């Protein structure tokens, strides 16, 4: 369970030498959870399994989609309706671990969208 303002990093493995230098809170078996790069959805459920929010993204037609670049939701779009649109998302600009080449802000606030 996560409270407001908390972060949780999930990863396919907990070895920072092979996962891009990221410290993960939970390493899941690859076969049990995969987010498709082309299109997929993320569903947030409450403790009683009530759907709180759902974001469905596409293969770059309406959403930013560059390999290795994480997506950030604009801070003025923290709304269960606005977050459904790729227009309110942007690529992260911070290099993971300060070295890259991938971008993102694991365990920290997202970069600000331009």
Short mmCIF file of N, CA and C in Angstrom, two decimals:
data_model
loop_
_atom_site.label_atom_id
_atom_site.label_comp_id
_atom_site.label_asym_id
_atom_site.label_seq_id
_atom_site.Cartn_x
_atom_site.Cartn_y
_atom_site.Cartn_z
N UNK A 1 0.84 -1.18 0.00
CA UNK A 1 0.00 0.00 0.00
C UNK A 1 0.88 1.24 0.00
N UNK A 2 0.52 2.20 -0.82
CA UNK A 2 1.25 3.46 -0.90
C UNK A 2 0.37 4.60 -0.45
N UNK A 3 0.94 5.50 0.33
CA UNK A 3 0.24 6.69 0.74
C UNK A 3 0.54 7.84 -0.21
N UNK A 4 -0.16 8.95 -0.06
CA UNK A 4 0.09 10.11 -0.91
C UNK A 4 1.55 10.55 -0.84
N UNK A 5 2.14 10.83 -1.98
CA UNK A 5 3.52 11.31 -2.04
C UNK A 5 4.58 10.24 -1.89
N UNK A 6 4.20 8.98 -1.77
CA UNK A 6 5.19 7.91 -1.64
C UNK A 6 5.57 7.38 -3.02
N UNK A 7 6.75 6.79 -3.09
CA UNK A 7 7.26 6.22 -4.32
C UNK A 7 7.52 4.74 -4.11
N UNK A 8 7.43 3.99 -5.19
CA UNK A 8 7.75 2.57 -5.16
C UNK A 8 8.35 2.21 -6.51
N UNK A 9 9.54 1.64 -6.50
CA UNK A 9 10.19 1.23 -7.74
C UNK A 9 10.14 -0.28 -7.83
N UNK A 10 9.56 -0.76 -8.91
CA UNK A 10 9.50 -2.18 -9.21
C UNK A 10 10.48 -2.45 -10.35
N UNK A 11 11.08 -3.61 -10.34
CA UNK A 11 12.01 -3.93 -11.41
C UNK A 11 12.05 -5.41 -11.68
N UNK A 12 12.50 -5.76 -12.87
CA UNK A 12 12.58 -7.16 -13.25
C UNK A 12 13.71 -7.87 -12.49
N UNK A 13 14.65 -7.09 -11.95
CA UNK A 13 15.66 -7.67 -11.06
C UNK A 13 16.17 -6.58 -10.13
N UNK A 14 16.78 -7.00 -9.03
CA UNK A 14 17.27 -6.05 -8.02
C UNK A 14 18.77 -5.80 -8.13
N UNK A 15 19.38 -6.31 -9.18
CA UNK A 15 20.82 -6.15 -9.35
C UNK A 15 21.09 -4.84 -10.08
N UNK A 16 21.57 -3.84 -9.36
CA UNK A 16 21.78 -2.52 -9.97
C UNK A 16 22.85 -2.55 -11.06
N UNK A 17 23.68 -3.59 -11.07
CA UNK A 17 24.70 -3.70 -12.12
C UNK A 17 24.09 -4.08 -13.47
N UNK A 18 22.90 -4.69 -13.44
CA UNK A 18 22.27 -5.13 -14.69
C UNK A 18 20.92 -4.48 -14.97
N UNK A 19 20.42 -3.66 -14.03
CA UNK A 19 19.09 -3.06 -14.25
C UNK A 19 19.15 -1.55 -14.48
N UNK A 20 20.29 -1.05 -14.87
CA UNK A 20 20.41 0.38 -15.14
C UNK A 20 20.81 1.20 -13.94
N UNK A 21 21.27 0.54 -12.88
CA UNK A 21 21.74 1.26 -11.70
C UNK A 21 20.64 1.73 -10.77
N UNK A 22 19.49 1.09 -10.85
CA UNK A 22 18.33 1.50 -10.06
C UNK A 22 18.17 0.62 -8.83
N UNK A 23 17.87 1.24 -7.70
CA UNK A 23 17.56 0.51 -6.48
C UNK A 23 16.05 0.23 -6.48
N UNK A 24 15.66 -1.03 -6.46
CA UNK A 24 14.25 -1.39 -6.52
C UNK A 24 13.74 -1.87 -5.16
N UNK A 25 12.48 -1.58 -4.89
CA UNK A 25 11.85 -2.04 -3.65
C UNK A 25 11.35 -3.47 -3.79
N UNK A 26 11.03 -3.86 -5.02
CA UNK A 26 10.51 -5.20 -5.26
C UNK A 26 10.95 -5.66 -6.64
N UNK A 27 11.60 -6.81 -6.68
CA UNK A 27 11.98 -7.43 -7.95
C UNK A 27 10.95 -8.51 -8.26
N UNK A 28 10.29 -8.35 -9.39
CA UNK A 28 9.24 -9.30 -9.77
C UNK A 28 9.76 -10.25 -10.85
N UNK A 29 9.22 -11.46 -10.87
CA UNK A 29 9.61 -12.38 -11.94
C UNK A 29 9.17 -11.82 -13.29
N UNK A 30 10.06 -11.82 -14.26
CA UNK A 30 9.78 -11.23 -15.56
C UNK A 30 8.48 -11.73 -16.17
N UNK A 31 8.21 -13.01 -16.02
CA UNK A 31 7.01 -13.59 -16.62
C UNK A 31 5.72 -13.12 -15.96
N UNK A 32 5.80 -12.60 -14.72
CA UNK A 32 4.57 -12.24 -14.00
C UNK A 32 4.09 -10.83 -14.28
N UNK A 33 5.00 -9.94 -14.72
CA UNK A 33 4.61 -8.55 -14.97
C UNK A 33 5.49 -7.98 -16.06
N UNK A 34 4.86 -7.53 -17.11
CA UNK A 34 5.59 -6.89 -18.19
C UNK A 34 4.76 -5.72 -18.70
N UNK A 35 5.39 -4.57 -18.88
CA UNK A 35 4.73 -3.44 -19.51
C UNK A 35 5.21 -3.38 -20.95
N UNK A 36 4.28 -3.47 -21.87
CA UNK A 36 4.63 -3.43 -23.28
C UNK A 36 5.13 -2.06 -23.68
N UNK A 37 6.17 -2.01 -24.49
CA UNK A 37 6.67 -0.74 -24.98
C UNK A 37 5.77 -0.17 -26.06
N UNK A 38 5.08 -1.01 -26.80
CA UNK A 38 4.24 -0.53 -27.90
C UNK A 38 2.91 0.01 -27.38
N UNK A 39 2.21 -0.77 -26.58
CA UNK A 39 0.96 -0.32 -25.98
C UNK A 39 0.63 -1.23 -24.81
N UNK A 40 -0.03 -0.66 -23.82
CA UNK A 40 -0.38 -1.42 -22.62
C UNK A 40 -1.24 -0.54 -21.74
N UNK A 41 -1.55 -1.02 -20.56
CA UNK A 41 -2.29 -0.21 -19.60
C UNK A 41 -1.75 -0.45 -18.20
N UNK A 42 -1.93 0.56 -17.36
CA UNK A 42 -1.56 0.48 -15.95
C UNK A 42 -2.83 0.76 -15.18
N UNK A 43 -3.16 -0.13 -14.24
CA UNK A 43 -4.40 -0.01 -13.48
C UNK A 43 -4.05 0.09 -12.00
N UNK A 44 -4.58 1.11 -11.34
CA UNK A 44 -4.38 1.32 -9.92
C UNK A 44 -5.63 0.88 -9.18
N UNK A 45 -5.45 -0.05 -8.22
CA UNK A 45 -6.57 -0.60 -7.46
C UNK A 45 -6.45 -0.23 -5.99
N UNK A 46 -7.58 -0.07 -5.34
CA UNK A 46 -7.58 0.14 -3.89
C UNK A 46 -7.38 -1.20 -3.19
N UNK A 47 -7.26 -1.17 -1.88
CA UNK A 47 -7.06 -2.40 -1.10
C UNK A 47 -8.19 -3.40 -1.30
N UNK A 48 -9.41 -2.90 -1.56
CA UNK A 48 -10.54 -3.82 -1.78
C UNK A 48 -10.75 -4.12 -3.27
N UNK A 49 -9.72 -3.81 -4.10
CA UNK A 49 -9.68 -4.09 -5.53
C UNK A 49 -10.63 -3.24 -6.37
N UNK A 50 -11.06 -2.11 -5.83
CA UNK A 50 -11.84 -1.16 -6.61
C UNK A 50 -10.88 -0.40 -7.51
N UNK A 51 -11.23 -0.26 -8.79
CA UNK A 51 -10.37 0.46 -9.71
C UNK A 51 -10.40 1.95 -9.40
N UNK A 52 -9.23 2.52 -9.13
CA UNK A 52 -9.07 3.94 -8.81
C UNK A 52 -8.76 4.72 -10.08
N UNK A 53 -7.87 4.18 -10.89
CA UNK A 53 -7.47 4.86 -12.11
C UNK A 53 -6.91 3.85 -13.09
N UNK A 54 -6.94 4.24 -14.35
CA UNK A 54 -6.42 3.42 -15.44
C UNK A 54 -5.82 4.36 -16.47
N UNK A 55 -4.63 4.01 -16.95
CA UNK A 55 -4.00 4.75 -18.03
C UNK A 55 -3.65 3.75 -19.12
N UNK A 56 -4.15 4.00 -20.31
CA UNK A 56 -3.87 3.13 -21.46
C UNK A 56 -3.08 3.94 -22.47
N UNK A 57 -1.90 3.45 -22.81
CA UNK A 57 -1.06 4.17 -23.76
C UNK A 57 -0.94 3.37 -25.05
N UNK A 58 -0.53 4.07 -26.11
CA UNK A 58 -0.44 3.45 -27.42
C UNK A 58 1.01 3.32 -27.88
N UNK A 59 1.19 3.05 -29.13
CA UNK A 59 2.54 2.80 -29.66
C UNK A 59 3.19 4.05 -30.23
N UNK A 60 2.88 5.21 -29.68
CA UNK A 60 3.51 6.44 -30.12
C UNK A 60 2.64 7.28 -31.04
N UNK A 61 1.45 6.81 -31.37
CA UNK A 61 0.57 7.61 -32.22
C UNK A 61 0.08 8.85 -31.48
N UNK A 62 -0.39 8.67 -30.25
CA UNK A 62 -0.91 9.78 -29.45
C UNK A 62 -0.11 10.02 -28.17
N UNK A 63 0.86 9.18 -27.92
CA UNK A 63 1.68 9.26 -26.71
C UNK A 63 3.15 9.40 -27.07
N UNK A 64 3.94 10.13 -26.25
CA UNK A 64 5.40 10.13 -26.48
C UNK A 64 5.92 8.71 -26.33
N UNK A 65 6.84 8.30 -27.17
CA UNK A 65 7.30 6.91 -27.15
C UNK A 65 8.70 6.81 -27.73
N UNK A 66 9.71 7.05 -26.90
CA UNK A 66 11.10 6.93 -27.33
C UNK A 66 11.79 5.92 -26.44
N UNK A 67 12.44 4.95 -27.04
CA UNK A 67 13.11 3.89 -26.30
C UNK A 67 14.09 4.47 -25.28
N UNK A 68 14.00 3.98 -24.04
CA UNK A 68 14.92 4.38 -22.98
C UNK A 68 14.52 5.64 -22.23
N UNK A 69 13.48 6.35 -22.69
CA UNK A 69 13.07 7.58 -22.02
C UNK A 69 11.76 7.34 -21.26
N UNK A 70 11.80 7.54 -19.95
CA UNK A 70 10.60 7.40 -19.13
C UNK A 70 9.63 8.53 -19.43
N UNK A 71 8.38 8.33 -19.05
CA UNK A 71 7.36 9.36 -19.22
C UNK A 71 7.01 9.99 -17.88
N UNK A 72 6.74 11.28 -17.90
CA UNK A 72 6.32 12.04 -16.73
C UNK A 72 4.96 12.66 -17.01
N UNK A 73 4.12 12.67 -16.01
CA UNK A 73 2.83 13.35 -16.10
C UNK A 73 3.01 14.79 -15.65
N UNK A 74 2.50 15.73 -16.45
CA UNK A 74 2.60 17.14 -16.07
C UNK A 74 1.93 17.35 -14.72
N UNK A 75 2.55 18.12 -13.81
CA UNK A 75 2.01 18.31 -12.47
C UNK A 75 0.60 18.93 -12.45
N UNK A 76 0.27 19.71 -13.47
CA UNK A 76 -1.07 20.31 -13.52
C UNK A 76 -2.11 19.34 -14.09
N UNK A 77 -1.71 18.09 -14.30
CA UNK A 77 -2.59 17.10 -14.90
C UNK A 77 -2.81 15.90 -13.98
N UNK A 78 -2.60 16.08 -12.69
CA UNK A 78 -2.78 14.98 -11.73
C UNK A 78 -4.27 14.76 -11.50
N UNK A 79 -4.90 14.22 -12.50
CA UNK A 79 -6.34 14.05 -12.52
C UNK A 79 -6.63 12.74 -13.24
N UNK A 80 -7.57 11.99 -12.75
CA UNK A 80 -7.83 10.68 -13.33
C UNK A 80 -8.36 10.74 -14.75
N UNK A 81 -8.85 11.89 -15.19
CA UNK A 81 -9.29 12.03 -16.58
C UNK A 81 -8.16 12.57 -17.46
N UNK A 82 -7.47 13.60 -16.99
CA UNK A 82 -6.40 14.20 -17.80
C UNK A 82 -5.26 13.22 -18.05
N UNK A 83 -4.97 12.35 -17.08
CA UNK A 83 -3.83 11.45 -17.26
C UNK A 83 -4.08 10.38 -18.31
N UNK A 84 -5.28 10.35 -18.88
CA UNK A 84 -5.59 9.39 -19.94
C UNK A 84 -5.10 9.87 -21.31
N UNK A 85 -4.67 11.10 -21.40
CA UNK A 85 -4.26 11.68 -22.68
C UNK A 85 -2.75 11.83 -22.75
N UNK A 86 -2.18 11.38 -23.85
CA UNK A 86 -0.75 11.52 -24.07
C UNK A 86 -0.29 12.96 -24.16
N UNK A 87 -1.23 13.89 -24.39
CA UNK A 87 -0.89 15.31 -24.45
C UNK A 87 -0.38 15.84 -23.12
N UNK A 88 -0.66 15.15 -22.03
CA UNK A 88 -0.28 15.61 -20.69
C UNK A 88 0.97 14.90 -20.16
N UNK A 89 1.63 14.16 -21.01
CA UNK A 89 2.83 13.43 -20.63
C UNK A 89 4.01 13.92 -21.45
N UNK A 90 5.22 13.83 -20.89
CA UNK A 90 6.43 14.22 -21.62
C UNK A 90 7.54 13.24 -21.25
N UNK A 91 8.61 13.26 -22.04
CA UNK A 91 9.76 12.42 -21.73
C UNK A 91 10.53 12.99 -20.55
N UNK A 92 11.03 12.12 -19.70
CA UNK A 92 11.92 12.53 -18.61
C UNK A 92 13.21 13.07 -19.20
N UNK A 93 13.82 14.03 -18.51
CA UNK A 93 15.08 14.61 -18.99
C UNK A 93 16.27 14.22 -18.12
N UNK A 94 16.03 13.77 -16.89
CA UNK A 94 17.13 13.38 -15.99
C UNK A 94 17.70 12.03 -16.40
N UNK A 95 19.03 11.97 -16.48
CA UNK A 95 19.68 10.70 -16.78
C UNK A 95 19.67 9.83 -15.54
N UNK A 96 19.26 8.58 -15.68
CA UNK A 96 19.23 7.66 -14.54
C UNK A 96 20.66 7.46 -14.05
N UNK A 97 20.86 7.67 -12.77
CA UNK A 97 22.18 7.54 -12.17
C UNK A 97 23.14 8.64 -12.60
N UNK A 98 22.63 9.66 -13.26
CA UNK A 98 23.46 10.78 -13.71
C UNK A 98 24.29 10.48 -14.94
N UNK A 99 24.23 9.22 -15.41
CA UNK A 99 25.09 8.83 -16.52
C UNK A 99 24.33 8.42 -17.77
N UNK A 100 23.09 7.98 -17.61
CA UNK A 100 22.29 7.58 -18.76
C UNK A 100 22.79 6.29 -19.37
N UNK A 101 22.36 5.95 -20.56
CA UNK A 101 21.66 6.81 -21.52
C UNK A 101 20.16 6.92 -21.26
N UNK A 102 19.61 6.04 -20.40
CA UNK A 102 18.17 6.08 -20.13
C UNK A 102 17.83 7.24 -19.21
N UNK A 103 16.58 7.70 -19.32
CA UNK A 103 16.13 8.80 -18.47
C UNK A 103 15.01 8.35 -17.55
N UNK A 104 14.88 9.06 -16.44
CA UNK A 104 13.84 8.77 -15.47
C UNK A 104 14.26 9.26 -14.10
N UNK A 105 13.36 9.18 -13.14
CA UNK A 105 13.64 9.65 -11.80
C UNK A 105 13.16 8.64 -10.77
N UNK A 106 13.70 7.42 -10.79
CA UNK A 106 13.22 6.41 -9.83
C UNK A 106 13.43 6.86 -8.38
N UNK A 107 12.42 6.66 -7.55
CA UNK A 107 12.43 7.01 -6.14
C UNK A 107 12.48 8.52 -5.88
N UNK A 108 12.06 9.32 -6.85
CA UNK A 108 12.07 10.77 -6.71
C UNK A 108 10.93 11.37 -7.53
N UNK A 109 10.70 12.65 -7.31
CA UNK A 109 9.67 13.35 -8.10
C UNK A 109 10.06 13.34 -9.57
N UNK A 110 9.04 13.35 -10.42
CA UNK A 110 9.28 13.40 -11.86
C UNK A 110 9.89 14.73 -12.26
N UNK A 111 10.59 14.72 -13.39
CA UNK A 111 11.04 15.97 -13.99
C UNK A 111 9.81 16.81 -14.35
N UNK A 112 9.99 18.11 -14.45
CA UNK A 112 8.91 18.99 -14.86
C UNK A 112 8.83 18.99 -16.38
N UNK A 113 7.63 18.83 -16.90
CA UNK A 113 7.43 18.87 -18.35
C UNK A 113 7.55 20.31 -18.85
N UNK A 114 8.09 20.45 -20.06
CA UNK A 114 8.20 21.82 -20.61
C UNK A 114 6.83 22.42 -20.90
#
